[in-house]
Amino acid sequence: MTAATHSSLFPQDSDGSQVVAPPRDADAVLAGLDPEQREVATALHGPVCVLAGAGTGKTRAITHRIAYGVRAGILQPASVLAVTFTNRAAGEMRGRLRQLGAGGVQARTFHSAALRQLQYFWPKVVGGELPRLLERKVQLVAESAARCRIRLDRNELRDVTGEIEWAKVTQTVPADYPAAVAKSLRDAPRDPAEIGQIYAMYEQLKRDRSVIDFEDVLLLTVGILQDRHDIADQIRGQYQHFVVDEYQDVSPLQQRLLELWMGDRENLCVVGDASQTIYSFTGATPDHLLNFRTRHPGATMVKLVRDYRSTPQVVHLANGLLNQARGRAAEHRLELISQRDAGPEPVYTEYADEPAEAEGTARRIRDLIAAGVPAGEIAVLYRINAQSEVYEQALADAGVPYQLRGAERFFERQEVREAGAALRGAARFGGNDSLLDDVVDLPSQVRAVLSTKGWTTEPPTGSGAVRDRWESLAALVRLAEDFVRAKPEATLGDLVAELDERAAAQHAPTVQGVTLASLHAAKGLEWDAVFLVGLTEGMMPITYAKTDEQVEEERRLLYVGVTRARLHISLSWALSRAPGGRASRRPTRFLSGLRPGSSAPGTRGAGATAGGAAERGGRRKRRGPVLCRVCGTTLTDAGEMKLMRCEGCPSDMDEGLYERLREWRSDQAKQLGQPAYCVFTDKTLMAIAESVPGDDGELSRISGVGGRKLERFGADVLAICAGEELVGEDEES
């Protein structure tokens, strides 16, 4: 069974069938749909909400819905606007619609649709040309921080940029940013007041230089449609029917734009799955999906639960994960039903340390490839990108090719641009090219042209830039082979035209090699075999997921990872970070009751959030077992009890704060003529730097801070935690 995300040029449905010729008529469009998909396809009037689980053929259902309406004469192609969230998804949707005989339908991302409208109406509303679009805002954010005399390292710069994007899609102005952060319980990467200051300067610099960013595209379009009813009416006159894919990822700003596009009409079809909401940090919220029936009382509701992607074993694991979920999204979870034959059971593996886990994963991948599973149909998924390095090394040592997802885009790579230019030249002047004298078929022509750019029949040995270049060219060769199978009469010029269209949509073919990707980057993709690695408490859920809702989003993230697998699913964790380290890590709580030998989660350990044993109703008992605030394990070691976490669990300590506390302690010890540990031990300082108390109550709950020390040192410690400069006694006098 081949999935819709396979590297084949033309789209394939989730049941594996490949669309080649357009259906004969409207009724033929419905052929092959299951009963629920058919219900979606024929629901052409009024609001429609499709709750579609992973692998249930949602794209198939909504594209057949549009095509059926067009072929039946109910929908005019130019009156339909289908919006989604990535260029890749929009490109796939356009390709399917073309194959179904509905090529005139607009399928775009929110941003591209808004940008098109903004470019058209800007001269009429404002006059002149639309300001230049700022493709990367990081440099301007860095300059804004510098002007505010705030130093940001590389990681902080990325995080602050993300905060500005979040603020804009939630329609939060700079002055309101600190309050919005507090209200949303969001963990800001720096003092919210500082970020608000940088945000304000960033907006000022954009105005001074007449540039706009991607969020401005939506904001300005919303502004024009709100203020100019004549323009809003013009757009509503063009688009009569709307389809929104991945509706659980809509931000408040995108929802507002959608409402302005629609006006008071109700010809809207939305598709989503609350259990796949994993982008709340960008402003996405499932509330619009979950509240759809409330806003549209007469809406048609359809559930897609037949999973054509994954085996019953994979589906059983995915359902088991959600059965333990809590919260509003969990109340709307879908119980998937696999439509595939039985496959292998999930594999759970515990390793002594992270290198052993990576090496073991690489061995299993090598065995799968030897058994006939293509390298391009295998993925290693992890929580954060920093985990990739050890797997890159292990796969390289095992001689297994791999690719990093989320790196430079395919059509932006230098070798791909050069290859495209060579193919374009050959298409125009091929009759005078001796390279093409002895080749007739299209794939042979492509191989001949690309041989001048470094492509060979056999890949180069090893990894690195040479292998990466070859893999890119090999992907173009495979694309040509797919193209000619779908269109036997195609010419080199036809292929070049298709490459140009795909480049515009960034719909890249698959480079052959094992995929290494974060769980977030894997959304929307699928493979025959998926390895979920690093599944320890503190990493899954991540240590900074402190609230119940944040922990539940981590569970959904793991669910997304599991549902990427068609056949093989492997889950692993390491008991320590490095060889010889203390084996104190624990497998993620999300697998409790699912992995062999584990019991179902209890009300105490499993219920604790990543922040530790949660306080209920403001009460906290000092007696009883001390639980690790990361993994919930009962602590017995005195040092660990001071830290309120296992020694091996990840630390979120503020290193700078810890060093300032150590310097202060050293000064205090000198003044008192006592050893430093008599002020506070290292473990107590670490606990303070990790928890960053904000008042006497929070400070007093840290082990090692008794009443006497609180009275003597509390004011200083809290001032340091607040970032204040202490005034020396000589300065006070």
mmCIF file with all atom_site columns, C-alpha atoms in Angstrom, residues 139-325:
data_model
loop_
_atom_site.group_PDB
_atom_site.id
_atom_site.type_symbol
_atom_site.label_atom_id
_atom_site.label_alt_id
_atom_site.label_comp_id
_atom_site.label_asym_id
_atom_site.label_entity_id
_atom_site.label_seq_id
_atom_site.pdbx_PDB_ins_code
_atom_site.Cartn_x
_atom_site.Cartn_y
_atom_site.Cartn_z
_atom_site.occupancy
_atom_site.B_iso_or_equiv
_atom_site.pdbx_formal_charge
_atom_site.auth_seq_id
_atom_site.auth_comp_id
_atom_site.auth_asym_id
_atom_site.auth_atom_id
_atom_site.pdbx_PDB_model_num
ATOM 1   C CA . GLN A 1 139 ? 17.508  40.149 11.198 1.00 0.00 ? 139 GLN A CA 1
ATOM 2   C CA . LEU A 1 140 ? 15.070  42.968 11.870 1.00 0.00 ? 140 LEU A CA 1
ATOM 3   C CA . VAL A 1 141 ? 14.196  41.486 15.271 1.00 0.00 ? 141 VAL A CA 1
ATOM 4   C CA . ALA A 1 142 ? 17.911  41.375 16.083 1.00 0.00 ? 142 ALA A CA 1
ATOM 5   C CA . GLU A 1 143 ? 18.299  45.036 15.137 1.00 0.00 ? 143 GLU A CA 1
ATOM 6   C CA . SER A 1 144 ? 15.215  45.922 17.188 1.00 0.00 ? 144 SER A CA 1
ATOM 7   C CA . ALA A 1 145 ? 16.665  44.193 20.261 1.00 0.00 ? 145 ALA A CA 1
ATOM 8   C CA . ALA A 1 146 ? 19.994  45.992 19.778 1.00 0.00 ? 146 ALA A CA 1
ATOM 9   C CA . ARG A 1 147 ? 18.234  49.354 19.598 1.00 0.00 ? 147 ARG A CA 1
ATOM 10  C CA . CYS A 1 148 ? 16.472  48.492 22.851 1.00 0.00 ? 148 CYS A CA 1
ATOM 11  C CA . ARG A 1 149 ? 19.888  47.634 24.357 1.00 0.00 ? 149 ARG A CA 1
ATOM 12  C CA . ILE A 1 150 ? 18.792  44.038 24.908 1.00 0.00 ? 150 ILE A CA 1
ATOM 13  C CA . ARG A 1 151 ? 21.256  41.286 24.058 1.00 0.00 ? 151 ARG A CA 1
ATOM 14  C CA . LEU A 1 152 ? 19.829  38.127 22.507 1.00 0.00 ? 152 LEU A CA 1
ATOM 15  C CA . ASP A 1 153 ? 21.799  35.002 21.706 1.00 0.00 ? 153 ASP A CA 1
ATOM 16  C CA . ARG A 1 154 ? 20.927  32.928 18.647 1.00 0.00 ? 154 ARG A CA 1
ATOM 17  C CA . ASN A 1 155 ? 18.337  30.770 20.389 1.00 0.00 ? 155 ASN A CA 1
ATOM 18  C CA . GLU A 1 156 ? 16.733  33.729 22.175 1.00 0.00 ? 156 GLU A CA 1
ATOM 19  C CA . LEU A 1 157 ? 16.506  35.577 18.875 1.00 0.00 ? 157 LEU A CA 1
ATOM 20  C CA . ARG A 1 158 ? 14.597  32.696 17.314 1.00 0.00 ? 158 ARG A CA 1
ATOM 21  C CA . ASP A 1 159 ? 12.309  32.423 20.341 1.00 0.00 ? 159 ASP A CA 1
ATOM 22  C CA . VAL A 1 160 ? 11.561  36.153 20.508 1.00 0.00 ? 160 VAL A CA 1
ATOM 23  C CA . THR A 1 161 ? 10.765  36.123 16.795 1.00 0.00 ? 161 THR A CA 1
ATOM 24  C CA . GLY A 1 162 ? 8.313   33.312 17.466 1.00 0.00 ? 162 GLY A CA 1
ATOM 25  C CA . GLU A 1 163 ? 6.735   35.355 20.260 1.00 0.00 ? 163 GLU A CA 1
ATOM 26  C CA . ILE A 1 164 ? 6.210   38.299 17.910 1.00 0.00 ? 164 ILE A CA 1
ATOM 27  C CA . GLU A 1 165 ? 4.551   35.989 15.390 1.00 0.00 ? 165 GLU A CA 1
ATOM 28  C CA . TRP A 1 166 ? 2.305   34.544 18.114 1.00 0.00 ? 166 TRP A CA 1
ATOM 29  C CA . ALA A 1 167 ? 1.327   38.024 19.260 1.00 0.00 ? 167 ALA A CA 1
ATOM 30  C CA . LYS A 1 168 ? 0.390   39.084 15.750 1.00 0.00 ? 168 LYS A CA 1
ATOM 31  C CA . VAL A 1 169 ? -1.725  36.037 14.872 1.00 0.00 ? 169 VAL A CA 1
ATOM 32  C CA . THR A 1 170 ? -3.574  36.419 18.188 1.00 0.00 ? 170 THR A CA 1
ATOM 33  C CA . GLN A 1 171 ? -4.064  40.118 17.323 1.00 0.00 ? 171 GLN A CA 1
ATOM 34  C CA . THR A 1 172 ? -2.074  41.307 20.336 1.00 0.00 ? 172 THR A CA 1
ATOM 35  C CA . VAL A 1 173 ? -0.418  44.728 20.049 1.00 0.00 ? 173 VAL A CA 1
ATOM 36  C CA . PRO A 1 174 ? 2.985   45.368 21.718 1.00 0.00 ? 174 PRO A CA 1
ATOM 37  C CA . ALA A 1 175 ? 1.556   47.245 24.689 1.00 0.00 ? 175 ALA A CA 1
ATOM 38  C CA . ASP A 1 176 ? -0.782  44.339 25.499 1.00 0.00 ? 176 ASP A CA 1
ATOM 39  C CA . TYR A 1 177 ? 1.773   41.563 25.048 1.00 0.00 ? 177 TYR A CA 1
ATOM 40  C CA . PRO A 1 178 ? 2.787   41.123 28.752 1.00 0.00 ? 178 PRO A CA 1
ATOM 41  C CA . ALA A 1 179 ? -0.847  40.890 29.860 1.00 0.00 ? 179 ALA A CA 1
ATOM 42  C CA . ALA A 1 180 ? -1.675  38.464 27.043 1.00 0.00 ? 180 ALA A CA 1
ATOM 43  C CA . VAL A 1 181 ? 1.207   36.208 28.068 1.00 0.00 ? 181 VAL A CA 1
ATOM 44  C CA . ALA A 1 182 ? 0.058   36.168 31.671 1.00 0.00 ? 182 ALA A CA 1
ATOM 45  C CA . LYS A 1 183 ? -3.537  35.437 30.682 1.00 0.00 ? 183 LYS A CA 1
ATOM 46  C CA . SER A 1 184 ? -2.585  32.568 28.375 1.00 0.00 ? 184 SER A CA 1
ATOM 47  C CA . LEU A 1 185 ? -0.139  31.008 30.905 1.00 0.00 ? 185 LEU A CA 1
ATOM 48  C CA . ARG A 1 186 ? 2.435   31.149 28.133 1.00 0.00 ? 186 ARG A CA 1
ATOM 49  C CA . ASP A 1 187 ? 6.112   30.682 29.038 1.00 0.00 ? 187 ASP A CA 1
ATOM 50  C CA . ALA A 1 188 ? 7.853   33.669 27.500 1.00 0.00 ? 188 ALA A CA 1
ATOM 51  C CA . PRO A 1 189 ? 11.549  33.132 26.643 1.00 0.00 ? 189 PRO A CA 1
ATOM 52  C CA . ARG A 1 190 ? 12.454  36.436 28.328 1.00 0.00 ? 190 ARG A CA 1
ATOM 53  C CA . ASP A 1 191 ? 10.827  39.083 30.495 1.00 0.00 ? 191 ASP A CA 1
ATOM 54  C CA . PRO A 1 192 ? 7.523   39.841 28.688 1.00 0.00 ? 192 PRO A CA 1
ATOM 55  C CA . ALA A 1 193 ? 8.097   43.566 29.172 1.00 0.00 ? 193 ALA A CA 1
ATOM 56  C CA . GLU A 1 194 ? 11.391  43.279 27.262 1.00 0.00 ? 194 GLU A CA 1
ATOM 57  C CA . ILE A 1 195 ? 9.767   41.280 24.464 1.00 0.00 ? 195 ILE A CA 1
ATOM 58  C CA . GLY A 1 196 ? 6.984   43.856 24.263 1.00 0.00 ? 196 GLY A CA 1
ATOM 59  C CA . GLN A 1 197 ? 9.644   46.552 23.925 1.00 0.00 ? 197 GLN A CA 1
ATOM 60  C CA . ILE A 1 198 ? 11.438  44.653 21.137 1.00 0.00 ? 198 ILE A CA 1
ATOM 61  C CA . TYR A 1 199 ? 8.087   43.993 19.426 1.00 0.00 ? 199 TYR A CA 1
ATOM 62  C CA . ALA A 1 200 ? 7.213   47.705 19.466 1.00 0.00 ? 200 ALA A CA 1
ATOM 63  C CA . MET A 1 201 ? 10.615  48.653 18.024 1.00 0.00 ? 201 MET A CA 1
ATOM 64  C CA . TYR A 1 202 ? 10.269  45.939 15.341 1.00 0.00 ? 202 TYR A CA 1
ATOM 65  C CA . GLU A 1 203 ? 6.934   47.396 14.239 1.00 0.00 ? 203 GLU A CA 1
ATOM 66  C CA . GLN A 1 204 ? 8.441   50.898 14.186 1.00 0.00 ? 204 GLN A CA 1
ATOM 67  C CA . LEU A 1 205 ? 11.383  49.805 12.005 1.00 0.00 ? 205 LEU A CA 1
ATOM 68  C CA . LYS A 1 206 ? 9.006   48.109 9.566  1.00 0.00 ? 206 LYS A CA 1
ATOM 69  C CA . ARG A 1 207 ? 7.019   51.305 9.214  1.00 0.00 ? 207 ARG A CA 1
ATOM 70  C CA . ASP A 1 208 ? 10.183  53.389 8.760  1.00 0.00 ? 208 ASP A CA 1
ATOM 71  C CA . ARG A 1 209 ? 11.435  51.087 5.994  1.00 0.00 ? 209 ARG A CA 1
ATOM 72  C CA . SER A 1 210 ? 8.083   50.454 4.295  1.00 0.00 ? 210 SER A CA 1
ATOM 73  C CA . VAL A 1 211 ? 8.187   46.687 4.656  1.00 0.00 ? 211 VAL A CA 1
ATOM 74  C CA . ILE A 1 212 ? 5.595   44.190 5.880  1.00 0.00 ? 212 ILE A CA 1
ATOM 75  C CA . ASP A 1 213 ? 5.899   40.647 7.210  1.00 0.00 ? 213 ASP A CA 1
ATOM 76  C CA . PHE A 1 214 ? 3.767   37.552 6.573  1.00 0.00 ? 214 PHE A CA 1
ATOM 77  C CA . GLU A 1 215 ? 1.495   38.241 9.540  1.00 0.00 ? 215 GLU A CA 1
ATOM 78  C CA . ASP A 1 216 ? 0.905   41.771 8.206  1.00 0.00 ? 216 ASP A CA 1
ATOM 79  C CA . VAL A 1 217 ? -0.449  40.223 5.017  1.00 0.00 ? 217 VAL A CA 1
ATOM 80  C CA . LEU A 1 218 ? -3.336  38.767 7.019  1.00 0.00 ? 218 LEU A CA 1
ATOM 81  C CA . LEU A 1 219 ? -3.718  41.794 9.291  1.00 0.00 ? 219 LEU A CA 1
ATOM 82  C CA . LEU A 1 220 ? -3.819  44.268 6.404  1.00 0.00 ? 220 LEU A CA 1
ATOM 83  C CA . THR A 1 221 ? -6.272  42.142 4.431  1.00 0.00 ? 221 THR A CA 1
ATOM 84  C CA . VAL A 1 222 ? -8.521  41.915 7.491  1.00 0.00 ? 222 VAL A CA 1
ATOM 85  C CA . GLY A 1 223 ? -8.254  45.680 7.936  1.00 0.00 ? 223 GLY A CA 1
ATOM 86  C CA . ILE A 1 224 ? -9.228  46.408 4.324  1.00 0.00 ? 224 ILE A CA 1
ATOM 87  C CA . LEU A 1 225 ? -12.183 44.018 4.378  1.00 0.00 ? 225 LEU A CA 1
ATOM 88  C CA . GLN A 1 226 ? -13.429 45.489 7.668  1.00 0.00 ? 226 GLN A CA 1
ATOM 89  C CA . ASP A 1 227 ? -13.148 49.095 6.513  1.00 0.00 ? 227 ASP A CA 1
ATOM 90  C CA . ARG A 1 228 ? -14.096 48.805 2.835  1.00 0.00 ? 228 ARG A CA 1
ATOM 91  C CA . HIS A 1 229 ? -17.445 47.107 2.437  1.00 0.00 ? 229 HIS A CA 1
ATOM 92  C CA . ASP A 1 230 ? -17.316 47.580 -1.339 1.00 0.00 ? 230 ASP A CA 1
ATOM 93  C CA . ILE A 1 231 ? -14.129 45.483 -1.544 1.00 0.00 ? 231 ILE A CA 1
ATOM 94  C CA . ALA A 1 232 ? -15.503 42.876 0.858  1.00 0.00 ? 232 ALA A CA 1
ATOM 95  C CA . ASP A 1 233 ? -18.595 42.611 -1.347 1.00 0.00 ? 233 ASP A CA 1
ATOM 96  C CA . GLN A 1 234 ? -16.415 42.233 -4.430 1.00 0.00 ? 234 GLN A CA 1
ATOM 97  C CA . ILE A 1 235 ? -14.527 39.291 -2.901 1.00 0.00 ? 235 ILE A CA 1
ATOM 98  C CA . ARG A 1 236 ? -17.745 37.719 -1.638 1.00 0.00 ? 236 ARG A CA 1
ATOM 99  C CA . GLY A 1 237 ? -19.153 38.073 -5.129 1.00 0.00 ? 237 GLY A CA 1
ATOM 100 C CA . GLN A 1 238 ? -16.252 36.050 -6.515 1.00 0.00 ? 238 GLN A CA 1
ATOM 101 C CA . TYR A 1 239 ? -16.054 33.306 -3.880 1.00 0.00 ? 239 TYR A CA 1
ATOM 102 C CA . GLN A 1 240 ? -19.319 31.626 -2.946 1.00 0.00 ? 240 GLN A CA 1
ATOM 103 C CA . HIS A 1 241 ? -18.034 28.400 -1.390 1.00 0.00 ? 241 HIS A CA 1
ATOM 104 C CA . PHE A 1 242 ? -15.187 27.860 1.077  1.00 0.00 ? 242 PHE A CA 1
ATOM 105 C CA . VAL A 1 243 ? -13.327 24.740 2.178  1.00 0.00 ? 243 VAL A CA 1
ATOM 106 C CA . VAL A 1 244 ? -10.818 24.855 5.055  1.00 0.00 ? 244 VAL A CA 1
ATOM 107 C CA . ASP A 1 245 ? -8.472  21.929 5.662  1.00 0.00 ? 245 ASP A CA 1
ATOM 108 C CA . GLU A 1 246 ? -6.672  21.319 8.997  1.00 0.00 ? 246 GLU A CA 1
ATOM 109 C CA . TYR A 1 247 ? -9.236  23.539 10.699 1.00 0.00 ? 247 TYR A CA 1
ATOM 110 C CA . GLN A 1 248 ? -7.881  22.645 14.151 1.00 0.00 ? 248 GLN A CA 1
ATOM 111 C CA . ASP A 1 249 ? -4.805  24.736 13.306 1.00 0.00 ? 249 ASP A CA 1
ATOM 112 C CA . VAL A 1 250 ? -6.653  27.982 12.553 1.00 0.00 ? 250 VAL A CA 1
ATOM 113 C CA . SER A 1 251 ? -5.439  31.021 14.507 1.00 0.00 ? 251 SER A CA 1
ATOM 114 C CA . PRO A 1 252 ? -7.768  33.794 15.708 1.00 0.00 ? 252 PRO A CA 1
ATOM 115 C CA . LEU A 1 253 ? -6.481  36.030 12.911 1.00 0.00 ? 253 LEU A CA 1
ATOM 116 C CA . GLN A 1 254 ? -7.116  33.418 10.218 1.00 0.00 ? 254 GLN A CA 1
ATOM 117 C CA . GLN A 1 255 ? -10.591 32.762 11.619 1.00 0.00 ? 255 GLN A CA 1
ATOM 118 C CA . ARG A 1 256 ? -11.348 36.491 11.431 1.00 0.00 ? 256 ARG A CA 1
ATOM 119 C CA . LEU A 1 257 ? -10.190 36.606 7.798  1.00 0.00 ? 257 LEU A CA 1
ATOM 120 C CA . LEU A 1 258 ? -12.371 33.594 6.972  1.00 0.00 ? 258 LEU A CA 1
ATOM 121 C CA . GLU A 1 259 ? -15.402 35.271 8.561  1.00 0.00 ? 259 GLU A CA 1
ATOM 122 C CA . LEU A 1 260 ? -14.802 38.416 6.482  1.00 0.00 ? 260 LEU A CA 1
ATOM 123 C CA . TRP A 1 261 ? -14.488 36.360 3.298  1.00 0.00 ? 261 TRP A CA 1
ATOM 124 C CA . MET A 1 262 ? -17.773 34.630 4.017  1.00 0.00 ? 262 MET A CA 1
ATOM 125 C CA . GLY A 1 263 ? -19.920 37.515 5.241  1.00 0.00 ? 263 GLY A CA 1
ATOM 126 C CA . ASP A 1 264 ? -23.328 36.274 6.311  1.00 0.00 ? 264 ASP A CA 1
ATOM 127 C CA . ARG A 1 265 ? -23.273 33.180 4.073  1.00 0.00 ? 265 ARG A CA 1
ATOM 128 C CA . GLU A 1 266 ? -22.892 29.615 5.348  1.00 0.00 ? 266 GLU A CA 1
ATOM 129 C CA . ASN A 1 267 ? -21.441 27.715 2.385  1.00 0.00 ? 267 ASN A CA 1
ATOM 130 C CA . LEU A 1 268 ? -18.486 26.525 4.417  1.00 0.00 ? 268 LEU A CA 1
ATOM 131 C CA . CYS A 1 269 ? -16.920 23.078 4.780  1.00 0.00 ? 269 CYS A CA 1
ATOM 132 C CA . VAL A 1 270 ? -14.238 22.604 7.451  1.00 0.00 ? 270 VAL A CA 1
ATOM 133 C CA . VAL A 1 271 ? -12.125 19.519 8.051  1.00 0.00 ? 271 VAL A CA 1
ATOM 134 C CA . GLY A 1 272 ? -10.034 18.800 11.132 1.00 0.00 ? 272 GLY A CA 1
ATOM 135 C CA . ASP A 1 273 ? -9.103  16.599 14.061 1.00 0.00 ? 273 ASP A CA 1
ATOM 136 C CA . ALA A 1 274 ? -8.811  18.098 17.548 1.00 0.00 ? 274 ALA A CA 1
ATOM 137 C CA . SER A 1 275 ? -6.518  15.201 18.514 1.00 0.00 ? 275 SER A CA 1
ATOM 138 C CA . GLN A 1 276 ? -3.911  16.533 16.068 1.00 0.00 ? 276 GLN A CA 1
ATOM 139 C CA . THR A 1 277 ? -3.736  20.039 17.561 1.00 0.00 ? 277 THR A CA 1
ATOM 140 C CA . ILE A 1 278 ? 0.006   20.417 18.175 1.00 0.00 ? 278 ILE A CA 1
ATOM 141 C CA . TYR A 1 279 ? 0.748   24.014 17.169 1.00 0.00 ? 279 TYR A CA 1
ATOM 142 C CA . SER A 1 280 ? -0.809  26.023 19.995 1.00 0.00 ? 280 SER A CA 1
ATOM 143 C CA . PHE A 1 281 ? 2.550   27.767 20.499 1.00 0.00 ? 281 PHE A CA 1
ATOM 144 C CA . THR A 1 282 ? 1.992   29.456 17.114 1.00 0.00 ? 282 THR A CA 1
ATOM 145 C CA . GLY A 1 283 ? -1.504  30.639 18.035 1.00 0.00 ? 283 GLY A CA 1
ATOM 146 C CA . ALA A 1 284 ? -3.423  27.661 16.593 1.00 0.00 ? 284 ALA A CA 1
ATOM 147 C CA . THR A 1 285 ? -6.478  26.613 18.575 1.00 0.00 ? 285 THR A CA 1
ATOM 148 C CA . PRO A 1 286 ? -9.013  23.777 18.116 1.00 0.00 ? 286 PRO A CA 1
ATOM 149 C CA . ASP A 1 287 ? -11.754 25.944 19.659 1.00 0.00 ? 287 ASP A CA 1
ATOM 150 C CA . HIS A 1 288 ? -13.106 27.004 16.259 1.00 0.00 ? 288 HIS A CA 1
ATOM 151 C CA . LEU A 1 289 ? -13.462 23.339 15.262 1.00 0.00 ? 289 LEU A CA 1
ATOM 152 C CA . LEU A 1 290 ? -14.941 22.261 18.587 1.00 0.00 ? 290 LEU A CA 1
ATOM 153 C CA . ASN A 1 291 ? -17.382 25.211 18.619 1.00 0.00 ? 291 ASN A CA 1
ATOM 154 C CA . PHE A 1 292 ? -18.446 24.819 14.983 1.00 0.00 ? 292 PHE A CA 1
ATOM 155 C CA . ARG A 1 293 ? -21.872 23.360 15.737 1.00 0.00 ? 293 ARG A CA 1
ATOM 156 C CA . THR A 1 294 ? -22.497 26.072 18.344 1.00 0.00 ? 294 THR A CA 1
ATOM 157 C CA . ARG A 1 295 ? -21.772 28.795 15.775 1.00 0.00 ? 295 ARG A CA 1
ATOM 158 C CA . HIS A 1 296 ? -23.636 26.899 13.031 1.00 0.00 ? 296 HIS A CA 1
ATOM 159 C CA . PRO A 1 297 ? -26.521 25.040 14.714 1.00 0.00 ? 297 PRO A CA 1
ATOM 160 C CA . GLY A 1 298 ? -27.764 23.472 11.483 1.00 0.00 ? 298 GLY A CA 1
ATOM 161 C CA . ALA A 1 299 ? -24.369 22.166 10.377 1.00 0.00 ? 299 ALA A CA 1
ATOM 162 C CA . THR A 1 300 ? -23.964 18.734 8.820  1.00 0.00 ? 300 THR A CA 1
ATOM 163 C CA . MET A 1 301 ? -21.480 16.738 10.937 1.00 0.00 ? 301 MET A CA 1
ATOM 164 C CA . VAL A 1 302 ? -19.574 13.783 9.455  1.00 0.00 ? 302 VAL A CA 1
ATOM 165 C CA . LYS A 1 303 ? -16.942 11.625 11.154 1.00 0.00 ? 303 LYS A CA 1
ATOM 166 C CA . LEU A 1 304 ? -14.243 9.810  9.176  1.00 0.00 ? 304 LEU A CA 1
ATOM 167 C CA . VAL A 1 305 ? -12.837 6.962  11.285 1.00 0.00 ? 305 VAL A CA 1
ATOM 168 C CA . ARG A 1 306 ? -11.876 4.289  8.738  1.00 0.00 ? 306 ARG A CA 1
ATOM 169 C CA . ASP A 1 307 ? -8.069  4.338  8.811  1.00 0.00 ? 307 ASP A CA 1
ATOM 170 C CA . TYR A 1 308 ? -6.599  3.283  5.455  1.00 0.00 ? 308 TYR A CA 1
ATOM 171 C CA . ARG A 1 309 ? -3.042  4.127  6.427  1.00 0.00 ? 309 ARG A CA 1
ATOM 172 C CA . SER A 1 310 ? -2.085  2.028  9.429  1.00 0.00 ? 310 SER A CA 1
ATOM 173 C CA . THR A 1 311 ? -2.376  -1.597 10.509 1.00 0.00 ? 311 THR A CA 1
ATOM 174 C CA . PRO A 1 312 ? -4.722  -2.626 13.357 1.00 0.00 ? 312 PRO A CA 1
ATOM 175 C CA . GLN A 1 313 ? -1.683  -2.875 15.643 1.00 0.00 ? 313 GLN A CA 1
ATOM 176 C CA . VAL A 1 314 ? -0.634  0.740  14.998 1.00 0.00 ? 314 VAL A CA 1
ATOM 177 C CA . VAL A 1 315 ? -4.226  1.961  15.253 1.00 0.00 ? 315 VAL A CA 1
ATOM 178 C CA . HIS A 1 316 ? -4.728  0.108  18.556 1.00 0.00 ? 316 HIS A CA 1
ATOM 179 C CA . LEU A 1 317 ? -1.704  1.896  20.018 1.00 0.00 ? 317 LEU A CA 1
ATOM 180 C CA . ALA A 1 318 ? -2.918  5.270  18.724 1.00 0.00 ? 318 ALA A CA 1
ATOM 181 C CA . ASN A 1 319 ? -6.393  4.725  20.187 1.00 0.00 ? 319 ASN A CA 1
ATOM 182 C CA . GLY A 1 320 ? -4.831  3.619  23.478 1.00 0.00 ? 320 GLY A CA 1
ATOM 183 C CA . LEU A 1 321 ? -2.878  6.873  23.739 1.00 0.00 ? 321 LEU A CA 1
ATOM 184 C CA . LEU A 1 322 ? -6.017  8.959  23.338 1.00 0.00 ? 322 LEU A CA 1
ATOM 185 C CA . ASN A 1 323 ? -8.065  6.807  25.696 1.00 0.00 ? 323 ASN A CA 1
ATOM 186 C CA . GLN A 1 324 ? -5.902  8.172  28.531 1.00 0.00 ? 324 GLN A CA 1
ATOM 187 C CA . ALA A 1 325 ? -6.251  11.791 27.392 1.00 0.00 ? 325 ALA A CA 1
#
